[in-house]
């Protein structure tokens, strides 16, 4: 895992130091390459496809609060059995390859459910550019720390809403 972290850190550092154009797209490309190298192409395709599918459902069901949650829970419950019908992916073998892949896959499905619910809450329709950017680009760090994607999603949501500073008074009960 350390070589992947080092590679990701160096690439992000170089992109920022050199002030490269298309920083987000470069980070997205590195994220996808790292996901392929860590988890294999079939599992990466299933993860990205699931996130895009649920985000699209959330975009379509704008204004409904329960339906996106139902779709998300159905996806979470039946994705393993649904992937058995696609034998060329060999989903079970890829998922059981390591405990990190297993935990990370389900963490990404939960993140996809949260995106679905978030897009359904939006008053204005979410643009396709934003949808693809958040579905593919945001896992730039979660490609390496996939089990932490739930925490990173809430961090991203706070960052997007301008609440990125930590208030020490609200965290005082954690240290007690």
Short mmCIF file of C-alpha atoms in Angstrom, two decimals:
data_model
loop_
_atom_site.label_atom_id
_atom_site.label_comp_id
_atom_site.label_asym_id
_atom_site.label_seq_id
_atom_site.Cartn_x
_atom_site.Cartn_y
_atom_site.Cartn_z
CA UNK A 1 0.00 0.00 0.00
CA UNK A 2 2.90 2.37 0.73
CA UNK A 3 4.09 2.57 -2.91
CA UNK A 4 0.57 3.59 -3.99
CA UNK A 5 0.39 6.27 -1.31
CA UNK A 6 3.81 7.58 -2.27
CA UNK A 7 2.91 7.62 -5.96
CA UNK A 8 -0.34 9.43 -5.31
CA UNK A 9 1.37 11.97 -3.04
CA UNK A 10 4.15 12.66 -5.56
CA UNK A 11 1.75 13.05 -8.48
CA UNK A 12 -0.51 15.44 -6.55
CA UNK A 13 2.51 17.41 -5.36
CA UNK A 14 3.93 17.72 -8.89
CA UNK A 15 0.57 18.70 -10.34
CA UNK A 16 0.22 21.48 -7.76
CA UNK A 17 3.84 22.68 -7.89
CA UNK A 18 3.92 22.79 -11.68
CA UNK A 19 0.46 24.39 -11.73
CA UNK A 20 -0.59 21.92 -14.39
CA UNK A 21 -3.74 22.60 -16.33
CA UNK A 22 -6.62 20.18 -15.79
CA UNK A 23 -5.54 19.31 -12.23
CA UNK A 24 -8.80 17.55 -11.42
CA UNK A 25 -8.71 15.45 -14.59
CA UNK A 26 -5.11 14.39 -13.89
CA UNK A 27 -6.07 13.39 -10.35
CA UNK A 28 -9.09 11.48 -11.69
CA UNK A 29 -6.88 9.61 -14.15
CA UNK A 30 -4.37 8.72 -11.42
CA UNK A 31 -7.27 7.61 -9.20
CA UNK A 32 -8.64 5.30 -11.87
CA UNK A 33 -5.18 3.88 -12.59
CA UNK A 34 -4.63 3.20 -8.89
CA UNK A 35 -8.04 1.56 -8.54
CA UNK A 36 -7.21 -0.72 -11.47
CA UNK A 37 -3.82 -1.62 -10.02
CA UNK A 38 -5.17 -2.25 -6.51
CA UNK A 39 -8.43 -4.02 -7.23
CA UNK A 40 -8.34 -5.06 -10.87
CA UNK A 41 -10.29 -3.74 -13.81
CA UNK A 42 -13.50 -5.78 -13.27
CA UNK A 43 -14.01 -4.65 -9.67
CA UNK A 44 -13.18 -1.05 -10.58
CA UNK A 45 -15.73 -1.11 -13.42
CA UNK A 46 -18.39 -2.48 -11.06
CA UNK A 47 -17.61 0.20 -8.45
CA UNK A 48 -17.65 3.13 -10.88
CA UNK A 49 -20.71 1.73 -12.68
CA UNK A 50 -22.62 1.34 -9.42
CA UNK A 51 -21.76 4.87 -8.29
CA UNK A 52 -22.76 6.38 -11.65
CA UNK A 53 -25.96 4.31 -11.81
CA UNK A 54 -27.10 5.30 -8.32
CA UNK A 55 -26.11 8.94 -8.86
CA UNK A 56 -28.14 8.95 -12.08
CA UNK A 57 -31.11 7.43 -10.24
CA UNK A 58 -30.81 10.12 -7.58
CA UNK A 59 -30.64 12.81 -10.27
CA UNK A 60 -33.76 11.37 -11.92
CA UNK A 61 -35.74 10.96 -8.69
CA UNK A 62 -35.20 14.56 -7.64
CA UNK A 63 -37.79 15.54 -5.03
CA UNK A 64 -38.43 12.03 -3.70
CA UNK A 65 -36.93 11.15 -0.34
CA UNK A 66 -37.80 7.49 0.16
CA UNK A 67 -37.32 6.03 -3.35
CA UNK A 68 -33.54 6.70 -3.56
CA UNK A 69 -33.09 5.01 -0.20
CA UNK A 70 -35.10 1.99 -1.36
CA UNK A 71 -33.05 1.73 -4.58
CA UNK A 72 -29.86 2.05 -2.56
CA UNK A 73 -30.80 -0.63 -0.07
CA UNK A 74 -31.89 -2.97 -2.86
CA UNK A 75 -28.55 -2.38 -4.57
CA UNK A 76 -26.66 -3.06 -1.36
CA UNK A 77 -28.63 -6.22 -0.68
CA UNK A 78 -28.62 -7.75 -4.14
CA UNK A 79 -25.43 -6.59 -5.85
CA UNK A 80 -23.52 -9.78 -5.07
CA UNK A 81 -26.23 -12.03 -6.46
CA UNK A 82 -26.74 -9.74 -9.47
CA UNK A 83 -23.04 -9.95 -10.31
CA UNK A 84 -23.29 -13.76 -10.43
CA UNK A 85 -25.23 -13.33 -13.68
CA UNK A 86 -22.18 -11.68 -15.26
CA UNK A 87 -19.69 -14.57 -15.27
CA UNK A 88 -16.95 -12.83 -17.29
CA UNK A 89 -16.35 -10.40 -14.40
CA UNK A 90 -15.72 -13.21 -11.87
CA UNK A 91 -16.96 -10.82 -9.22
CA UNK A 92 -16.73 -13.21 -6.28
CA UNK A 93 -13.05 -13.97 -6.86
CA UNK A 94 -12.15 -10.29 -7.18
CA UNK A 95 -14.18 -9.35 -4.13
CA UNK A 96 -12.72 -12.10 -1.95
CA UNK A 97 -9.12 -11.40 -3.09
CA UNK A 98 -8.46 -9.36 0.04
CA UNK A 99 -10.34 -8.04 3.03
CA UNK A 100 -9.49 -4.52 1.87
CA UNK A 101 -11.26 -5.08 -1.45
CA UNK A 102 -14.30 -6.59 0.29
CA UNK A 103 -14.67 -3.78 2.82
CA UNK A 104 -13.81 -1.14 0.26
CA UNK A 105 -16.38 -2.37 -2.23
CA UNK A 106 -19.24 -2.16 0.23
CA UNK A 107 -17.99 1.21 1.48
CA UNK A 108 -18.16 2.48 -2.12
CA UNK A 109 -21.71 1.12 -2.47
CA UNK A 110 -22.70 3.01 0.69
CA UNK A 111 -21.05 6.14 -0.72
CA UNK A 112 -23.04 5.64 -3.93
CA UNK A 113 -26.25 5.41 -1.89
CA UNK A 114 -25.38 8.67 -0.13
CA UNK A 115 -24.72 10.37 -3.48
CA UNK A 116 -28.05 9.06 -4.75
CA UNK A 117 -29.89 10.51 -1.76
CA UNK A 118 -27.95 13.78 -1.98
CA UNK A 119 -28.79 14.27 -5.66
CA UNK A 120 -32.45 13.45 -4.99
CA UNK A 121 -32.51 16.23 -2.35
CA UNK A 122 -31.19 18.87 -4.75
CA UNK A 123 -33.74 21.45 -5.87
CA UNK A 124 -32.05 22.08 -9.22
CA UNK A 125 -31.08 19.16 -11.44
CA UNK A 126 -27.48 18.10 -11.07
CA UNK A 127 -25.49 18.55 -14.27
CA UNK A 128 -23.91 15.52 -15.93
CA UNK A 129 -20.44 17.10 -15.67
CA UNK A 130 -20.76 17.47 -11.89
CA UNK A 131 -22.26 13.99 -11.59
CA UNK A 132 -19.37 12.32 -13.42
CA UNK A 133 -16.78 14.47 -11.67
CA UNK A 134 -18.10 13.52 -8.23
CA UNK A 135 -18.63 9.87 -9.15
CA UNK A 136 -15.19 9.34 -10.65
CA UNK A 137 -13.06 12.22 -9.39
CA UNK A 138 -13.88 12.23 -5.70
CA UNK A 139 -12.56 8.68 -5.15
CA UNK A 140 -9.07 10.07 -5.79
CA UNK A 141 -8.17 9.43 -2.16
CA UNK A 142 -10.73 6.70 -1.57
CA UNK A 143 -9.03 4.63 -4.27
CA UNK A 144 -6.24 4.11 -1.77
CA UNK A 145 -8.26 4.31 1.44
CA UNK A 146 -11.45 2.70 0.15
CA UNK A 147 -12.77 1.59 3.57
CA UNK A 148 -12.68 5.23 4.68
CA UNK A 149 -14.93 6.43 1.85
CA UNK A 150 -17.91 7.01 4.16
CA UNK A 151 -15.86 9.40 6.29
CA UNK A 152 -14.42 11.06 3.19
CA UNK A 153 -17.93 11.54 1.77
CA UNK A 154 -19.01 13.44 4.87
CA UNK A 155 -15.77 15.45 4.72
CA UNK A 156 -16.48 16.24 1.07
CA UNK A 157 -20.06 17.25 1.91
CA UNK A 158 -18.86 19.58 4.67
CA UNK A 159 -16.21 21.02 2.34
CA UNK A 160 -18.79 21.63 -0.38
CA UNK A 161 -21.09 23.38 2.09
CA UNK A 162 -18.25 25.58 3.37
CA UNK A 163 -18.02 23.87 6.76
CA UNK A 164 -14.47 22.61 6.40
CA UNK A 165 -13.15 24.07 9.66
CA UNK A 166 -13.38 21.88 12.74
CA UNK A 167 -15.02 23.46 15.76
CA UNK A 168 -13.12 22.32 18.86
CA UNK A 169 -16.13 22.95 21.12
CA UNK A 170 -18.21 20.35 19.29
CA UNK A 171 -15.36 17.84 19.55
CA UNK A 172 -14.85 18.36 23.29
CA UNK A 173 -17.02 15.37 24.20
CA UNK A 174 -14.73 13.06 22.17
CA UNK A 175 -11.72 13.75 24.36
CA UNK A 176 -13.64 13.20 27.60
#
